[in-house]
PDB file of C-alpha atoms in Angstrom:
ATOM      1  CA  ALA A   1     -54.461 -41.698 -32.738  1.00  0.00           C
ATOM      2  CA  ALA A   2     -53.758 -45.526 -32.376  1.00  0.00           C
ATOM      3  CA  MET A   3     -50.355 -47.213 -31.904  1.00  0.00           C
ATOM      4  CA  ALA A   4     -49.161 -49.066 -34.937  1.00  0.00           C
ATOM      5  CA  PRO A   5     -49.493 -52.832 -34.420  1.00  0.00           C
ATOM      6  CA  PRO A   6     -45.212 -53.710 -34.186  1.00  0.00           C
ATOM      7  CA  LEU A   7     -44.038 -54.546 -37.980  1.00  0.00           C
ATOM      8  CA  ARG A   8     -42.335 -57.877 -38.162  1.00  0.00           C
ATOM      9  CA  LEU A   9     -39.185 -57.588 -40.858  1.00  0.00           C
ATOM     10  CA  SER A  10     -36.792 -59.703 -43.182  1.00  0.00           C
ATOM     11  CA  PHE A  11     -34.408 -58.377 -44.989  1.00  0.00           C
ATOM     12  CA  ARG A  12     -35.871 -59.258 -48.131  1.00  0.00           C
ATOM     13  CA  GLN A  13     -38.580 -56.381 -47.509  1.00  0.00           C
ATOM     14  CA  VAL A  14     -36.131 -53.930 -46.520  1.00  0.00           C
ATOM     15  CA  ASP A  15     -34.670 -54.659 -49.775  1.00  0.00           C
ATOM     16  CA  ASP A  16     -37.083 -53.956 -51.485  1.00  0.00           C
ATOM     17  CA  TYR A  17     -38.500 -51.110 -49.657  1.00  0.00           C
ATOM     18  CA  LEU A  18     -35.652 -50.154 -50.417  1.00  0.00           C
ATOM     19  CA  THR A  19     -35.143 -50.536 -54.052  1.00  0.00           C
ATOM     20  CA  CYS A  20     -38.735 -48.935 -54.289  1.00  0.00           C
ATOM     21  CA  PRO A  21     -41.661 -48.507 -52.063  1.00  0.00           C
ATOM     22  CA  LEU A  22     -44.625 -49.218 -53.630  1.00  0.00           C
ATOM     23  CA  LYS A  23     -42.385 -52.576 -54.850  1.00  0.00           C
ATOM     24  CA  TYR A  24     -42.493 -53.301 -51.539  1.00  0.00           C
ATOM     25  CA  ARG A  25     -45.867 -52.111 -50.935  1.00  0.00           C
ATOM     26  CA  PHE A  26     -47.038 -54.853 -54.450  1.00  0.00           C
ATOM     27  CA  VAL A  27     -45.600 -57.319 -52.994  1.00  0.00           C
ATOM     28  CA  HIS A  28     -46.382 -57.308 -49.313  1.00  0.00           C
ATOM     29  CA  ARG A  29     -48.829 -55.428 -48.010  1.00  0.00           C
ATOM     30  CA  ASN A  30     -51.115 -55.937 -51.993  1.00  0.00           C
ATOM     31  CA  ARG A  31     -49.193 -59.395 -52.198  1.00  0.00           C
ATOM     32  CA  ILE A  32     -49.748 -59.569 -56.003  1.00  0.00           C
ATOM     33  CA  PRO A  33     -49.010 -63.427 -57.429  1.00  0.00           C
ATOM     34  CA  LEU A  34     -45.791 -63.544 -58.688  1.00  0.00           C
ATOM     35  CA  LEU A  35     -44.847 -65.785 -61.406  1.00  0.00           C
ATOM     36  CA  THR A  36     -41.288 -67.281 -60.646  1.00  0.00           C
ATOM     37  CA  HIS A  37     -38.284 -66.310 -62.809  1.00  0.00           C
ATOM     38  CA  HIS A  38     -35.996 -69.214 -64.167  1.00  0.00           C
ATOM     39  CA  ARG A  39     -33.075 -67.382 -62.634  1.00  0.00           C
ATOM     40  CA  VAL A  40     -35.023 -67.648 -58.316  1.00  0.00           C
ATOM     41  CA  VAL A  41     -35.479 -71.714 -59.766  1.00  0.00           C
ATOM     42  CA  TYR A  42     -32.288 -72.201 -60.697  1.00  0.00           C
ATOM     43  CA  GLY A  43     -30.744 -69.551 -57.481  1.00  0.00           C
ATOM     44  CA  SER A  44     -32.575 -71.394 -55.077  1.00  0.00           C
ATOM     45  CA  ALA A  45     -32.488 -75.128 -55.808  1.00  0.00           C
ATOM     46  CA  ILE A  46     -28.642 -75.096 -56.144  1.00  0.00           C
ATOM     47  CA  HIS A  47     -29.247 -73.230 -52.175  1.00  0.00           C
ATOM     48  CA  GLN A  48     -31.597 -75.426 -51.615  1.00  0.00           C
ATOM     49  CA  ALA A  49     -28.656 -78.435 -52.069  1.00  0.00           C
ATOM     50  CA  VAL A  50     -25.795 -76.481 -50.416  1.00  0.00           C
ATOM     51  CA  GLN A  51     -27.757 -76.827 -47.503  1.00  0.00           C
ATOM     52  CA  ASP A  52     -29.179 -80.259 -47.315  1.00  0.00           C
ATOM     53  CA  MET A  53     -24.670 -80.786 -47.601  1.00  0.00           C
ATOM     54  CA  PHE A  54     -24.487 -78.732 -44.642  1.00  0.00           C
ATOM     55  CA  LYS A  55     -27.268 -79.848 -43.020  1.00  0.00           C
ATOM     56  CA  ALA A  56     -25.415 -83.278 -43.404  1.00  0.00           C
ATOM     57  CA  ARG A  57     -21.935 -82.765 -42.112  1.00  0.00           C
ATOM     58  CA  GLN A  58     -23.255 -81.208 -39.543  1.00  0.00           C
ATOM     59  CA  ALA A  59     -25.151 -84.455 -38.128  1.00  0.00           C
ATOM     60  CA  SER A  60     -22.092 -86.172 -39.014  1.00  0.00           C
ATOM     61  CA  VAL A  61     -24.144 -88.128 -42.232  1.00  0.00           C
ATOM     62  CA  PRO A  62     -21.681 -88.648 -45.380  1.00  0.00           C
ATOM     63  CA  PHE A  63     -23.045 -86.747 -48.428  1.00  0.00           C
ATOM     64  CA  THR A  64     -21.241 -87.325 -52.162  1.00  0.00           C
ATOM     65  CA  VAL A  65     -21.960 -85.616 -54.853  1.00  0.00           C
ATOM     66  CA  ASP A  66     -24.688 -87.795 -56.334  1.00  0.00           C
ATOM     67  CA  ASP A  67     -26.355 -86.713 -53.270  1.00  0.00           C
ATOM     68  CA  LEU A  68     -25.623 -83.436 -53.475  1.00  0.00           C
ATOM     69  CA  LEU A  69     -26.985 -83.607 -57.466  1.00  0.00           C
ATOM     70  CA  ALA A  70     -30.035 -84.667 -56.561  1.00  0.00           C
ATOM     71  CA  ALA A  71     -30.934 -82.601 -54.106  1.00  0.00           C
ATOM     72  CA  PHE A  72     -29.926 -80.497 -56.384  1.00  0.00           C
ATOM     73  CA  ARG A  73     -33.338 -82.032 -58.932  1.00  0.00           C
ATOM     74  CA  ARG A  74     -35.441 -82.025 -56.006  1.00  0.00           C
ATOM     75  CA  ALA A  75     -35.138 -79.014 -54.985  1.00  0.00           C
ATOM     76  CA  TRP A  76     -36.456 -78.298 -58.968  1.00  0.00           C
ATOM     77  CA  VAL A  77     -39.322 -77.044 -60.595  1.00  0.00           C
ATOM     78  CA  SER A  78     -39.993 -76.300 -64.293  1.00  0.00           C
ATOM     79  CA  GLU A  79     -41.266 -72.966 -63.671  1.00  0.00           C
ATOM     80  CA  GLY A  80     -40.205 -68.770 -65.384  1.00  0.00           C
ATOM     81  CA  PHE A  81     -37.921 -70.947 -68.525  1.00  0.00           C
ATOM     82  CA  LEU A  82     -38.357 -69.848 -72.063  1.00  0.00           C
ATOM     83  CA  SER A  83     -38.277 -73.255 -73.796  1.00  0.00           C
ATOM     84  CA  ARG A  84     -38.055 -77.544 -72.451  1.00  0.00           C
ATOM     85  CA  GLU A  85     -33.763 -76.295 -73.960  1.00  0.00           C
ATOM     86  CA  HIS A  86     -33.955 -73.382 -71.709  1.00  0.00           C
ATOM     87  CA  GLU A  87     -34.394 -75.219 -68.936  1.00  0.00           C
ATOM     88  CA  GLU A  88     -32.271 -78.415 -69.048  1.00  0.00           C
ATOM     89  CA  LEU A  89     -29.190 -75.791 -70.240  1.00  0.00           C
ATOM     90  CA  ARG A  90     -29.512 -74.488 -66.769  1.00  0.00           C
ATOM     91  CA  LEU A  91     -29.611 -78.049 -64.742  1.00  0.00           C
ATOM     92  CA  LYS A  92     -26.846 -79.008 -66.603  1.00  0.00           C
ATOM     93  CA  GLU A  93     -25.274 -75.609 -65.880  1.00  0.00           C
ATOM     94  CA  GLY A  94     -26.249 -76.243 -62.231  1.00  0.00           C
ATOM     95  CA  GLU A  95     -24.831 -79.605 -61.924  1.00  0.00           C
ATOM     96  CA  ARG A  96     -21.514 -78.194 -63.379  1.00  0.00           C
ATOM     97  CA  THR A  97     -21.635 -75.806 -60.719  1.00  0.00           C
ATOM     98  CA  LEU A  98     -22.712 -77.809 -57.855  1.00  0.00           C
ATOM     99  CA  ALA A  99     -19.484 -80.453 -58.810  1.00  0.00           C
ATOM    100  CA  ARG A 100     -17.422 -77.889 -59.385  1.00  0.00           C
ATOM    101  CA  PHE A 101     -17.680 -76.770 -56.172  1.00  0.00           C
ATOM    102  CA  PHE A 102     -17.521 -80.097 -53.910  1.00  0.00           C
ATOM    103  CA  GLY A 103     -15.077 -80.996 -55.072  1.00  0.00           C
ATOM    104  CA  TRP A 104     -13.489 -77.054 -53.864  1.00  0.00           C
ATOM    105  CA  GLU A 105     -15.174 -77.643 -50.793  1.00  0.00           C
ATOM    106  CA  LYS A 106     -13.962 -81.193 -50.360  1.00  0.00           C
ATOM    107  CA  GLU A 107     -10.003 -78.982 -50.757  1.00  0.00           C
ATOM    108  CA  HIS A 108     -11.596 -75.922 -48.060  1.00  0.00           C
ATOM    109  CA  PRO A 109     -14.126 -78.027 -46.029  1.00  0.00           C
ATOM    110  CA  LEU A 110     -16.110 -75.660 -43.248  1.00  0.00           C
ATOM    111  CA  ARG A 111     -17.312 -76.585 -40.359  1.00  0.00           C
ATOM    112  CA  PRO A 112     -20.888 -74.688 -39.876  1.00  0.00           C
ATOM    113  CA  THR A 113     -22.262 -74.954 -36.352  1.00  0.00           C
ATOM    114  CA  GLY A 114     -25.260 -73.010 -37.985  1.00  0.00           C
ATOM    115  CA  VAL A 115     -26.990 -73.614 -40.787  1.00  0.00           C
ATOM    116  CA  GLU A 116     -30.129 -71.303 -41.773  1.00  0.00           C
ATOM    117  CA  GLU A 117     -29.697 -70.613 -37.804  1.00  0.00           C
ATOM    118  CA  GLU A 118     -33.263 -68.647 -37.422  1.00  0.00           C
ATOM    119  CA  PHE A 119     -32.701 -65.152 -35.960  1.00  0.00           C
ATOM    120  CA  SER A 120     -34.969 -62.178 -34.662  1.00  0.00           C
ATOM    121  CA  PHE A 121     -34.566 -59.047 -32.390  1.00  0.00           C
ATOM    122  CA  ALA A 122     -36.099 -55.490 -32.459  1.00  0.00           C
ATOM    123  CA  VAL A 123     -34.920 -51.855 -33.185  1.00  0.00           C
ATOM    124  CA  GLY A 124     -37.426 -49.932 -31.353  1.00  0.00           C
ATOM    125  CA  ARG A 125     -41.159 -51.721 -31.827  1.00  0.00           C
ATOM    126  CA  THR A 126     -40.069 -53.646 -34.854  1.00  0.00           C
ATOM    127  CA  ARG A 127     -38.764 -57.176 -34.965  1.00  0.00           C
ATOM    128  CA  VAL A 128     -36.670 -58.184 -37.725  1.00  0.00           C
ATOM    129  CA  MET A 129     -36.000 -61.962 -38.327  1.00  0.00           C
ATOM    130  CA  GLY A 130     -34.441 -63.628 -40.961  1.00  0.00           C
ATOM    131  CA  ARG A 131     -31.952 -66.998 -41.297  1.00  0.00           C
ATOM    132  CA  TYR A 132     -28.623 -67.224 -41.393  1.00  0.00           C
ATOM    133  CA  ASP A 133     -27.443 -69.597 -44.760  1.00  0.00           C
ATOM    134  CA  LEU A 134     -24.308 -70.434 -42.737  1.00  0.00           C
ATOM    135  CA  VAL A 135     -23.004 -69.999 -39.669  1.00  0.00           C
ATOM    136  CA  VAL A 136     -18.713 -70.590 -39.151  1.00  0.00           C
ATOM    137  CA  ALA A 137     -17.312 -70.958 -35.591  1.00  0.00           C
ATOM    138  CA  THR A 138     -13.863 -71.185 -35.384  1.00  0.00           C
ATOM    139  CA  ASP A 139     -11.131 -70.764 -32.207  1.00  0.00           C
ATOM    140  CA  ASP A 140     -10.759 -67.814 -34.330  1.00  0.00           C
ATOM    141  CA  GLY A 141     -14.613 -66.860 -34.390  1.00  0.00           C
ATOM    142  CA  VAL A 142     -17.990 -66.466 -36.078  1.00  0.00           C
ATOM    143  CA  THR A 143     -17.461 -65.932 -39.499  1.00  0.00           C
ATOM    144  CA  ILE A 144     -21.580 -65.237 -41.179  1.00  0.00           C
ATOM    145  CA  LEU A 145     -21.605 -66.569 -44.661  1.00  0.00           C
ATOM    146  CA  ASP A 146     -24.246 -66.706 -47.366  1.00  0.00           C
ATOM    147  CA  PHE A 147     -23.928 -68.587 -50.271  1.00  0.00           C
ATOM    148  CA  LYS A 148     -24.484 -66.911 -54.307  1.00  0.00           C
ATOM    149  CA  THR A 149     -25.617 -67.066 -57.550  1.00  0.00           C
ATOM    150  CA  GLY A 150     -24.728 -65.169 -60.221  1.00  0.00           C
ATOM    151  CA  ASP A 151     -22.689 -63.696 -63.131  1.00  0.00           C
ATOM    152  CA  VAL A 152     -19.911 -62.250 -60.433  1.00  0.00           C
ATOM    153  CA  ASN A 153     -16.107 -62.776 -62.821  1.00  0.00           C
ATOM    154  CA  THR A 154     -13.337 -60.107 -60.525  1.00  0.00           C
ATOM    155  CA  GLU A 155     -12.416 -60.170 -57.812  1.00  0.00           C
ATOM    156  CA  ALA A 156     -12.993 -56.933 -57.167  1.00  0.00           C
ATOM    157  CA  LYS A 157     -16.341 -57.697 -58.003  1.00  0.00           C
ATOM    158  CA  ALA A 158     -17.327 -60.028 -55.671  1.00  0.00           C
ATOM    159  CA  GLN A 159     -15.215 -57.982 -52.861  1.00  0.00           C
ATOM    160  CA  ARG A 160     -18.078 -55.397 -53.910  1.00  0.00           C
ATOM    161  CA  ARG A 161     -20.609 -57.103 -53.697  1.00  0.00           C
ATOM    162  CA  ALA A 162     -20.360 -58.254 -50.244  1.00  0.00           C
ATOM    163  CA  GLU A 163     -19.790 -54.027 -49.472  1.00  0.00           C
ATOM    164  CA  GLU A 164     -22.427 -52.787 -50.385  1.00  0.00           C
ATOM    165  CA  SER A 165     -24.639 -56.501 -49.124  1.00  0.00           C
ATOM    166  CA  LEU A 166     -27.512 -55.440 -47.208  1.00  0.00           C
ATOM    167  CA  GLN A 167     -27.872 -58.510 -46.353  1.00  0.00           C
ATOM    168  CA  LEU A 168     -24.306 -59.099 -45.030  1.00  0.00           C
ATOM    169  CA  ALA A 169     -25.191 -55.722 -43.356  1.00  0.00           C
ATOM    170  CA  ILE A 170     -28.609 -57.345 -41.614  1.00  0.00           C
ATOM    171  CA  TYR A 171     -26.498 -60.458 -40.830  1.00  0.00           C
ATOM    172  CA  ALA A 172     -24.166 -58.536 -38.483  1.00  0.00           C
ATOM    173  CA  LEU A 173     -26.437 -56.451 -36.940  1.00  0.00           C
ATOM    174  CA  ALA A 174     -28.346 -59.705 -36.037  1.00  0.00           C
ATOM    175  CA  HIS A 175     -25.418 -61.355 -34.355  1.00  0.00           C
ATOM    176  CA  PHE A 176     -24.369 -58.692 -32.612  1.00  0.00           C
ATOM    177  CA  ARG A 177     -27.373 -57.994 -31.306  1.00  0.00           C
ATOM    178  CA  THR A 178     -28.670 -60.931 -30.387  1.00  0.00           C
ATOM    179  CA  THR A 179     -24.821 -62.454 -29.271  1.00  0.00           C
ATOM    180  CA  GLY A 180     -24.011 -58.886 -28.178  1.00  0.00           C
ATOM    181  CA  ALA A 181     -20.375 -59.013 -29.666  1.00  0.00           C
ATOM    182  CA  LEU A 182     -19.679 -58.942 -33.995  1.00  0.00           C
ATOM    183  CA  PRO A 183     -19.100 -62.024 -35.529  1.00  0.00           C
ATOM    184  CA  THR A 184     -15.280 -61.554 -37.028  1.00  0.00           C
ATOM    185  CA  ARG A 185     -16.395 -61.680 -40.138  1.00  0.00           C
ATOM    186  CA  VAL A 186     -18.850 -61.574 -42.847  1.00  0.00           C
ATOM    187  CA  GLU A 187     -18.677 -62.691 -46.032  1.00  0.00           C
ATOM    188  CA  LEU A 188     -20.068 -64.007 -49.377  1.00  0.00           C
ATOM    189  CA  ARG A 189     -19.336 -66.644 -51.548  1.00  0.00           C
ATOM    190  CA  PHE A 190     -19.845 -66.608 -55.861  1.00  0.00           C
ATOM    191  CA  LEU A 191     -21.074 -70.121 -56.600  1.00  0.00           C
ATOM    192  CA  GLU A 192     -20.120 -70.003 -60.302  1.00  0.00           C
ATOM    193  CA  THR A 193     -16.886 -68.901 -60.301  1.00  0.00           C
ATOM    194  CA  ASP A 194     -15.459 -69.793 -56.560  1.00  0.00           C
ATOM    195  CA  LEU A 195     -14.905 -66.259 -55.377  1.00  0.00           C
ATOM    196  CA  VAL A 196     -15.168 -64.610 -52.094  1.00  0.00           C
ATOM    197  CA  GLY A 197     -15.837 -61.096 -50.657  1.00  0.00           C
ATOM    198  CA  GLY A 198     -15.786 -60.715 -47.652  1.00  0.00           C
ATOM    199  CA  PHE A 199     -15.027 -58.439 -44.285  1.00  0.00           C
ATOM    200  CA  ALA A 200     -14.592 -58.256 -40.660  1.00  0.00           C
ATOM    201  CA  PRO A 201     -17.475 -55.436 -40.320  1.00  0.00           C
ATOM    202  CA  SER A 202     -17.159 -52.654 -38.014  1.00  0.00           C
ATOM    203  CA  GLN A 203     -19.674 -51.109 -34.899  1.00  0.00           C
ATOM    204  CA  ALA A 204     -20.232 -48.698 -36.666  1.00  0.00           C
ATOM    205  CA  LEU A 205     -21.670 -50.367 -40.219  1.00  0.00           C
ATOM    206  CA  VAL A 206     -24.289 -51.859 -37.672  1.00  0.00           C
ATOM    207  CA  LEU A 207     -26.010 -49.224 -36.048  1.00  0.00           C
ATOM    208  CA  ALA A 208     -26.082 -47.374 -39.520  1.00  0.00           C
ATOM    209  CA  THR A 209     -27.366 -50.902 -40.425  1.00  0.00           C
ATOM    210  CA  GLU A 210     -29.939 -50.665 -38.375  1.00  0.00           C
ATOM    211  CA  LYS A 211     -30.568 -46.971 -38.073  1.00  0.00           C
ATOM    212  CA  LYS A 212     -31.569 -47.895 -41.816  1.00  0.00           C
ATOM    213  CA  VAL A 213     -33.577 -49.983 -40.576  1.00  0.00           C
ATOM    214  CA  ALA A 214     -35.759 -47.777 -38.244  1.00  0.00           C
ATOM    215  CA  GLU A 215     -36.664 -45.284 -40.642  1.00  0.00           C
ATOM    216  CA  VAL A 216     -38.217 -48.234 -43.190  1.00  0.00           C
ATOM    217  CA  ALA A 217     -40.229 -49.193 -40.582  1.00  0.00           C
ATOM    218  CA  ASP A 218     -41.047 -45.667 -39.683  1.00  0.00           C
ATOM    219  CA  ARG A 219     -41.674 -44.851 -43.718  1.00  0.00           C
ATOM    220  CA  ILE A 220     -44.035 -47.843 -43.295  1.00  0.00           C
ATOM    221  CA  SER A 221     -45.442 -47.434 -40.674  1.00  0.00           C
ATOM    222  CA  ARG A 222     -46.351 -43.574 -41.696  1.00  0.00           C
ATOM    223  CA  GLY A 223     -47.417 -46.004 -44.950  1.00  0.00           C
ATOM    224  CA  LEU A 224     -45.204 -44.107 -47.080  1.00  0.00           C
ATOM    225  CA  PHE A 225     -45.093 -46.601 -50.000  1.00  0.00           C
ATOM    226  CA  GLU A 226     -44.106 -43.364 -53.376  1.00  0.00           C
ATOM    227  CA  ALA A 227     -42.395 -45.294 -56.119  1.00  0.00           C
ATOM    228  CA  THR A 228     -38.373 -44.422 -56.599  1.00  0.00           C
ATOM    229  CA  PRO A 229     -38.601 -45.372 -60.204  1.00  0.00           C
ATOM    230  CA  SER A 230     -35.095 -45.864 -61.678  1.00  0.00           C
ATOM    231  CA  HIS A 231     -33.633 -47.362 -64.527  1.00  0.00           C
ATOM    232  CA  GLY A 232     -31.607 -50.347 -62.210  1.00  0.00           C
ATOM    233  CA  ALA A 233     -34.435 -50.859 -59.717  1.00  0.00           C
ATOM    234  CA  CYS A 234     -37.760 -50.472 -62.920  1.00  0.00           C
ATOM    235  CA  ARG A 235     -35.088 -52.953 -65.774  1.00  0.00           C
ATOM    236  CA  PRO A 236     -35.423 -56.573 -62.980  1.00  0.00           C
ATOM    237  CA  CYS A 237     -38.385 -55.047 -61.907  1.00  0.00           C
ATOM    238  CA  PRO A 238     -41.627 -57.988 -62.073  1.00  0.00           C
ATOM    239  CA  PHE A 239     -43.835 -55.144 -62.062  1.00  0.00           C
ATOM    240  CA  ARG A 240     -42.402 -52.049 -64.860  1.00  0.00           C
ATOM    241  CA  ASP A 241     -45.279 -53.674 -67.598  1.00  0.00           C
ATOM    242  CA  VAL A 242     -47.716 -52.260 -65.025  1.00  0.00           C
ATOM    243  CA  CYS A 243     -46.549 -49.360 -62.629  1.00  0.00           C
ATOM    244  CA  PRO A 244     -47.755 -47.010 -63.401  1.00  0.00           C
ATOM    245  CA  ALA A 245     -44.525 -44.812 -62.093  1.00  0.00           C
ATOM    246  CA  THR A 246     -42.088 -47.205 -64.877  1.00  0.00           C
ATOM    247  CA  ALA A 247     -38.547 -45.086 -65.963  1.00  0.00           C
ATOM    248  CA  LYS A 248     -39.235 -44.874 -69.058  1.00  0.00           C
ATOM    249  CA  ASP A 249     -36.449 -45.142 -71.536  1.00  0.00           C
ATOM    250  CA  ASP A 250     -35.254 -41.700 -73.598  1.00  0.00           C
TER     251      ASP A 250
END
């Protein structure tokens, strides 16, 4: 049999496949268009505003709280909201969150060496691509961070989310494969609550992650897309109403 062409995988694709191989097929093979969910609009507009702030800092360009809120409004899309009131409410929440973040960050400013820096490395014949949210290099070493929105309201939950984060594990693997060194620390910063979860990645974690990526790539190249229904995977899934395998409530 002819060899399949090399795969290119992003963190999101690996994550979707591990959530449910059929979801992966719907999104990344069949490219079924999805309605935008309001949580996605909110998260991505906040993310964009924060990135703009750090890009300005990296370029030594002044950036005020008003610039941050303007960047947020620019990145906003009026899609997926339940009503005009709902959208206004989320806009206000986003502005409050960003204004608070701006104040908090002023007290402990990050000096990023990379903002949305792209990476790419090989796992076998598969190319894994992505971008780090923020890279901060200090005398203590390299920290790779990702900013999150969402309801994480305790230190313990923030820490658990970081330790279970495939994204952070892939960041650590990417850094290891592209520079030959582990990052000193990887962390998630939860913008709504100013909570931080993070840890120093081990070589064992990085190698286990690489193995996981290799397994996903192997299964995709063999065309294995059987559904793995569970309430956790099906409840938030955009295909739950049309999918033959959706986990039904008993």
